[in-house]
PDB file of C-alpha atoms in Angstrom:
ATOM      1  CA  MET A 251      -0.104 -42.243 -39.743  1.00  0.00           C
ATOM      2  CA  TYR A 252      -0.741 -44.788 -36.706  1.00  0.00           C
ATOM      3  CA  THR A 253      -4.520 -46.481 -37.127  1.00  0.00           C
ATOM      4  CA  ARG A 254      -4.460 -47.937 -33.993  1.00  0.00           C
ATOM      5  CA  ILE A 255      -2.849 -47.430 -30.136  1.00  0.00           C
ATOM      6  CA  LEU A 256      -2.318 -49.469 -27.314  1.00  0.00           C
ATOM      7  CA  VAL A 257      -1.966 -47.871 -23.994  1.00  0.00           C
ATOM      8  CA  PRO A 258      -1.479 -49.902 -20.770  1.00  0.00           C
ATOM      9  CA  LEU A 259      -3.208 -48.816 -17.908  1.00  0.00           C
ATOM     10  CA  ASP A 260      -1.787 -49.535 -14.660  1.00  0.00           C
ATOM     11  CA  GLY A 261      -3.886 -47.255 -12.175  1.00  0.00           C
ATOM     12  CA  SER A 262      -1.006 -44.726 -11.859  1.00  0.00           C
ATOM     13  CA  ALA A 263      -0.595 -40.824 -12.046  1.00  0.00           C
ATOM     14  CA  THR A 264       2.177 -41.486 -14.719  1.00  0.00           C
ATOM     15  CA  ALA A 265      -0.015 -43.987 -16.496  1.00  0.00           C
ATOM     16  CA  ARG A 266      -3.142 -41.804 -16.755  1.00  0.00           C
ATOM     17  CA  HIS A 267      -0.728 -38.487 -17.836  1.00  0.00           C
ATOM     18  CA  ALA A 268       0.231 -41.363 -20.477  1.00  0.00           C
ATOM     19  CA  LEU A 269      -3.745 -41.351 -21.239  1.00  0.00           C
ATOM     20  CA  ASP A 270      -3.171 -38.040 -22.554  1.00  0.00           C
ATOM     21  CA  HIS A 271      -1.010 -37.931 -24.752  1.00  0.00           C
ATOM     22  CA  ALA A 272      -2.558 -40.751 -26.116  1.00  0.00           C
ATOM     23  CA  ALA A 273      -5.869 -39.480 -26.255  1.00  0.00           C
ATOM     24  CA  ALA A 274      -4.273 -36.306 -28.355  1.00  0.00           C
ATOM     25  CA  LEU A 275      -2.505 -38.244 -30.444  1.00  0.00           C
ATOM     26  CA  ALA A 276      -6.140 -40.026 -31.127  1.00  0.00           C
ATOM     27  CA  ARG A 277      -7.702 -36.903 -32.227  1.00  0.00           C
ATOM     28  CA  LEU A 278      -4.733 -36.034 -34.500  1.00  0.00           C
ATOM     29  CA  THR A 279      -4.714 -38.764 -35.855  1.00  0.00           C
ATOM     30  CA  GLY A 280      -8.608 -40.573 -35.897  1.00  0.00           C
ATOM     31  CA  ALA A 281      -7.270 -43.887 -34.638  1.00  0.00           C
ATOM     32  CA  PRO A 282      -9.280 -45.584 -31.842  1.00  0.00           C
ATOM     33  CA  LEU A 283      -7.312 -46.258 -28.627  1.00  0.00           C
ATOM     34  CA  VAL A 284      -7.344 -50.086 -26.982  1.00  0.00           C
ATOM     35  CA  LEU A 285      -6.723 -49.769 -22.866  1.00  0.00           C
ATOM     36  CA  LEU A 286      -4.976 -52.471 -21.752  1.00  0.00           C
ATOM     37  CA  HIS A 287      -4.446 -53.705 -17.901  1.00  0.00           C
ATOM     38  CA  VAL A 288      -2.422 -56.612 -17.307  1.00  0.00           C
ATOM     39  CA  VAL A 289      -3.133 -58.290 -14.269  1.00  0.00           C
ATOM     40  CA  GLU A 290      -0.043 -59.671 -12.326  1.00  0.00           C
ATOM     41  CA  GLU A 291      -1.684 -62.683 -10.432  1.00  0.00           C
ATOM     42  CA  LEU A 292       1.390 -62.912  -8.043  1.00  0.00           C
ATOM     43  CA  ASP A 293       0.439 -59.193  -6.510  1.00  0.00           C
ATOM     44  CA  HIS A 294      -2.586 -60.407  -5.439  1.00  0.00           C
ATOM     45  CA  CYS A 295      -2.061 -63.629  -3.607  1.00  0.00           C
ATOM     46  CA  SER A 296      -0.337 -64.291   0.179  1.00  0.00           C
ATOM     47  CA  GLY A 297       0.379 -67.808  -1.247  1.00  0.00           C
ATOM     48  CA  PHE A 298      -1.382 -68.395   2.365  1.00  0.00           C
ATOM     49  CA  GLU A 299      -4.851 -69.013   0.850  1.00  0.00           C
ATOM     50  CA  PRO A 300      -6.505 -71.928   0.102  1.00  0.00           C
ATOM     51  CA  ALA A 301      -6.987 -72.348  -4.010  1.00  0.00           C
ATOM     52  CA  THR A 302     -10.818 -72.878  -3.880  1.00  0.00           C
ATOM     53  CA  VAL A 303     -10.888 -69.529  -1.782  1.00  0.00           C
ATOM     54  CA  TYR A 304      -8.537 -67.882  -4.642  1.00  0.00           C
ATOM     55  CA  VAL A 305     -10.407 -69.196  -7.378  1.00  0.00           C
ATOM     56  CA  ARG A 306     -13.286 -67.872  -5.357  1.00  0.00           C
ATOM     57  CA  ASP A 307     -12.722 -64.438  -4.158  1.00  0.00           C
ATOM     58  CA  VAL A 308      -9.792 -63.232  -5.359  1.00  0.00           C
ATOM     59  CA  GLU A 309      -9.068 -64.076  -8.571  1.00  0.00           C
ATOM     60  CA  PRO A 310     -12.440 -61.785  -9.278  1.00  0.00           C
ATOM     61  CA  ALA A 311     -12.038 -59.396  -7.208  1.00  0.00           C
ATOM     62  CA  PHE A 312      -8.656 -58.965  -9.057  1.00  0.00           C
ATOM     63  CA  LEU A 313     -10.298 -58.983 -12.120  1.00  0.00           C
ATOM     64  CA  ALA A 314     -13.162 -56.875 -11.693  1.00  0.00           C
ATOM     65  CA  ALA A 315     -10.503 -54.147 -10.342  1.00  0.00           C
ATOM     66  CA  GLY A 316      -8.835 -54.557 -12.937  1.00  0.00           C
ATOM     67  CA  GLN A 317     -11.715 -53.613 -16.064  1.00  0.00           C
ATOM     68  CA  ALA A 318     -13.459 -51.160 -13.556  1.00  0.00           C
ATOM     69  CA  LEU A 319      -9.945 -49.222 -14.450  1.00  0.00           C
ATOM     70  CA  LEU A 320     -10.209 -49.738 -18.286  1.00  0.00           C
ATOM     71  CA  ASP A 321     -14.072 -48.961 -18.161  1.00  0.00           C
ATOM     72  CA  GLN A 322     -13.571 -45.704 -16.340  1.00  0.00           C
ATOM     73  CA  ALA A 323     -10.985 -44.905 -18.112  1.00  0.00           C
ATOM     74  CA  ALA A 324     -12.770 -45.721 -21.752  1.00  0.00           C
ATOM     75  CA  ASP A 325     -16.117 -44.028 -19.951  1.00  0.00           C
ATOM     76  CA  GLY A 326     -13.683 -40.608 -20.025  1.00  0.00           C
ATOM     77  CA  LEU A 327     -12.504 -41.105 -23.687  1.00  0.00           C
ATOM     78  CA  ARG A 328     -15.673 -42.060 -25.460  1.00  0.00           C
ATOM     79  CA  LEU A 329     -17.272 -38.852 -24.026  1.00  0.00           C
ATOM     80  CA  GLY A 330     -15.052 -36.887 -25.173  1.00  0.00           C
ATOM     81  CA  GLY A 331     -15.947 -38.495 -29.090  1.00  0.00           C
ATOM     82  CA  LEU A 332     -12.956 -41.125 -29.032  1.00  0.00           C
ATOM     83  CA  ALA A 333     -12.945 -44.801 -30.534  1.00  0.00           C
ATOM     84  CA  VAL A 334     -11.839 -46.838 -27.776  1.00  0.00           C
ATOM     85  CA  GLU A 335     -11.211 -50.903 -27.298  1.00  0.00           C
ATOM     86  CA  THR A 336     -10.337 -52.339 -23.409  1.00  0.00           C
ATOM     87  CA  VAL A 337      -8.203 -55.172 -23.199  1.00  0.00           C
ATOM     88  CA  LEU A 338      -7.346 -56.573 -19.530  1.00  0.00           C
ATOM     89  CA  ILE A 339      -5.453 -59.873 -19.261  1.00  0.00           C
ATOM     90  CA  GLU A 340      -3.577 -61.921 -16.799  1.00  0.00           C
ATOM     91  CA  CYS A 341       0.813 -62.493 -16.812  1.00  0.00           C
ATOM     92  CA  LYS A 342      -0.531 -65.822 -16.405  1.00  0.00           C
ATOM     93  CA  GLY A 343       3.877 -66.285 -16.153  1.00  0.00           C
ATOM     94  CA  GLN A 344       4.864 -63.934 -18.433  1.00  0.00           C
ATOM     95  CA  SER A 345       6.630 -61.002 -17.653  1.00  0.00           C
ATOM     96  CA  VAL A 346       3.777 -57.527 -18.359  1.00  0.00           C
ATOM     97  CA  ALA A 347       6.007 -56.009 -20.806  1.00  0.00           C
ATOM     98  CA  ALA A 348       6.213 -58.999 -22.759  1.00  0.00           C
ATOM     99  CA  ARG A 349       2.114 -59.398 -22.504  1.00  0.00           C
ATOM    100  CA  ILE A 350       2.106 -55.747 -23.651  1.00  0.00           C
ATOM    101  CA  VAL A 351       4.300 -56.563 -27.017  1.00  0.00           C
ATOM    102  CA  GLU A 352       2.430 -60.046 -27.540  1.00  0.00           C
ATOM    103  CA  GLN A 353      -1.502 -57.883 -27.050  1.00  0.00           C
ATOM    104  CA  ALA A 354       0.198 -55.200 -29.878  1.00  0.00           C
ATOM    105  CA  ALA A 355       0.179 -57.367 -32.010  1.00  0.00           C
ATOM    106  CA  ALA A 356      -2.940 -59.081 -31.376  1.00  0.00           C
ATOM    107  CA  THR A 357      -4.876 -55.923 -31.208  1.00  0.00           C
ATOM    108  CA  ARG A 358      -3.153 -54.860 -34.433  1.00  0.00           C
ATOM    109  CA  CYS A 359      -2.200 -51.243 -32.679  1.00  0.00           C
ATOM    110  CA  ASP A 360       1.037 -49.333 -34.554  1.00  0.00           C
ATOM    111  CA  ILE A 361       2.156 -47.569 -31.592  1.00  0.00           C
ATOM    112  CA  VAL A 362       2.491 -48.550 -28.069  1.00  0.00           C
ATOM    113  CA  VAL A 363       2.115 -45.058 -24.937  1.00  0.00           C
ATOM    114  CA  MET A 364       3.195 -46.198 -21.641  1.00  0.00           C
ATOM    115  CA  GLY A 365       4.289 -44.348 -18.718  1.00  0.00           C
ATOM    116  CA  THR A 366       7.649 -44.659 -17.543  1.00  0.00           C
ATOM    117  CA  HIS A 367       8.498 -43.788 -13.635  1.00  0.00           C
ATOM    118  CA  GLY A 368      11.541 -42.264 -15.267  1.00  0.00           C
ATOM    119  CA  ARG A 369      13.625 -45.150 -12.468  1.00  0.00           C
ATOM    120  CA  ARG A 370      16.939 -44.603 -12.560  1.00  0.00           C
ATOM    121  CA  GLY A 371      20.411 -45.942 -10.585  1.00  0.00           C
ATOM    122  CA  LEU A 372      19.827 -48.649  -8.282  1.00  0.00           C
ATOM    123  CA  GLY A 373      16.310 -48.782  -8.138  1.00  0.00           C
ATOM    124  CA  ARG A 374      16.427 -49.132 -11.625  1.00  0.00           C
ATOM    125  CA  VAL A 375      18.145 -51.965 -11.291  1.00  0.00           C
ATOM    126  CA  LEU A 376      16.143 -53.962  -8.133  1.00  0.00           C
ATOM    127  CA  ILE A 377      12.637 -53.116  -9.490  1.00  0.00           C
ATOM    128  CA  GLY A 378      13.138 -52.913 -13.758  1.00  0.00           C
ATOM    129  CA  SER A 379      11.549 -51.329 -16.181  1.00  0.00           C
ATOM    130  CA  ASP A 380       8.722 -52.495 -17.842  1.00  0.00           C
ATOM    131  CA  ALA A 381       8.165 -49.623 -20.159  1.00  0.00           C
ATOM    132  CA  GLU A 382      11.920 -50.251 -20.955  1.00  0.00           C
ATOM    133  CA  GLN A 383      11.360 -53.696 -22.042  1.00  0.00           C
ATOM    134  CA  VAL A 384       8.726 -53.128 -24.350  1.00  0.00           C
ATOM    135  CA  ALA A 385      10.094 -50.387 -25.742  1.00  0.00           C
ATOM    136  CA  ARG A 386      12.914 -53.110 -26.592  1.00  0.00           C
ATOM    137  CA  LEU A 387      11.214 -55.871 -27.287  1.00  0.00           C
ATOM    138  CA  ALA A 388       7.842 -53.668 -29.876  1.00  0.00           C
ATOM    139  CA  PRO A 389       7.712 -54.475 -33.243  1.00  0.00           C
ATOM    140  CA  VAL A 390       5.680 -50.947 -33.261  1.00  0.00           C
ATOM    141  CA  PRO A 391       6.800 -47.579 -31.882  1.00  0.00           C
ATOM    142  CA  VAL A 392       7.044 -46.896 -28.814  1.00  0.00           C
ATOM    143  CA  LEU A 393       6.380 -43.661 -27.067  1.00  0.00           C
ATOM    144  CA  LEU A 394       7.409 -43.109 -23.406  1.00  0.00           C
ATOM    145  CA  VAL A 395       5.470 -40.720 -21.297  1.00  0.00           C
ATOM    146  CA  ARG A 396       7.219 -39.038 -18.262  1.00  0.00           C
ATOM    147  CA  GLN A 397       4.979 -37.873 -15.141  1.00  0.00           C
ATOM    148  CA  SER A 398       4.505 -34.135 -15.889  1.00  0.00           C
ATOM    149  CA  HIS A 399       6.286 -31.998 -13.081  1.00  0.00           C
ATOM    150  CA  ALA A 400       4.007 -29.459 -13.960  1.00  0.00           C
ATOM    151  CA  ALA A 401       0.909 -31.807 -12.404  1.00  0.00           C
ATOM    152  CA  GLY A 402      -2.606 -31.049 -13.716  1.00  0.00           C
ATOM    153  CA  THR A 403      -1.185 -29.717 -17.422  1.00  0.00           C
ATOM    154  CA  THR A 404      -2.721 -31.345 -20.435  1.00  0.00           C
ATOM    155  CA  PRO A 405      -0.384 -32.309 -23.102  1.00  0.00           C
ATOM    156  CA  ALA A 406      -0.881 -29.201 -25.131  1.00  0.00           C
ATOM    157  CA  GLN A 407      -0.900 -26.566 -22.594  1.00  0.00           C
ATOM    158  CA  GLN A 408       3.245 -28.042 -22.024  1.00  0.00           C
ATOM    159  CA  ALA A 409       3.412 -27.459 -25.538  1.00  0.00           C
ATOM    160  CA  GLY A 410       2.482 -24.604 -25.300  1.00  0.00           C
TER     161      GLY A 410
END
């Protein structure tokens, strides 16, 4: 049914939980996983550092941290026998959600599996939801996974 699964990762427990679900889906379908980390450049600069410092020190550091996040997740999945690719991109003025949707098309994925923090009310209005925007904009199905209340359980344990 699914031939390629896109999994955006941000380092949160919710994203890790979504990755567990995506891995279970990959085992069922034989589909490779495409792990994506989108870097929001503005999260990594104060605006006070000179451009040379940003280019020489700041940007390489946050890109290396993003790649390390992807590599750690990919290594664990590969040890479990799954096929995994990694993609690291920067927002470049676009929203995280727009970049995720773009990558779903660019990497020819036919489902996106991602975590959602389940914000409601004022928090949702003020912060917004990348997951909600991806679900609205994506040309493929989007599986939104909320953080489990039963921390430490796998998707299979939750189902059974």
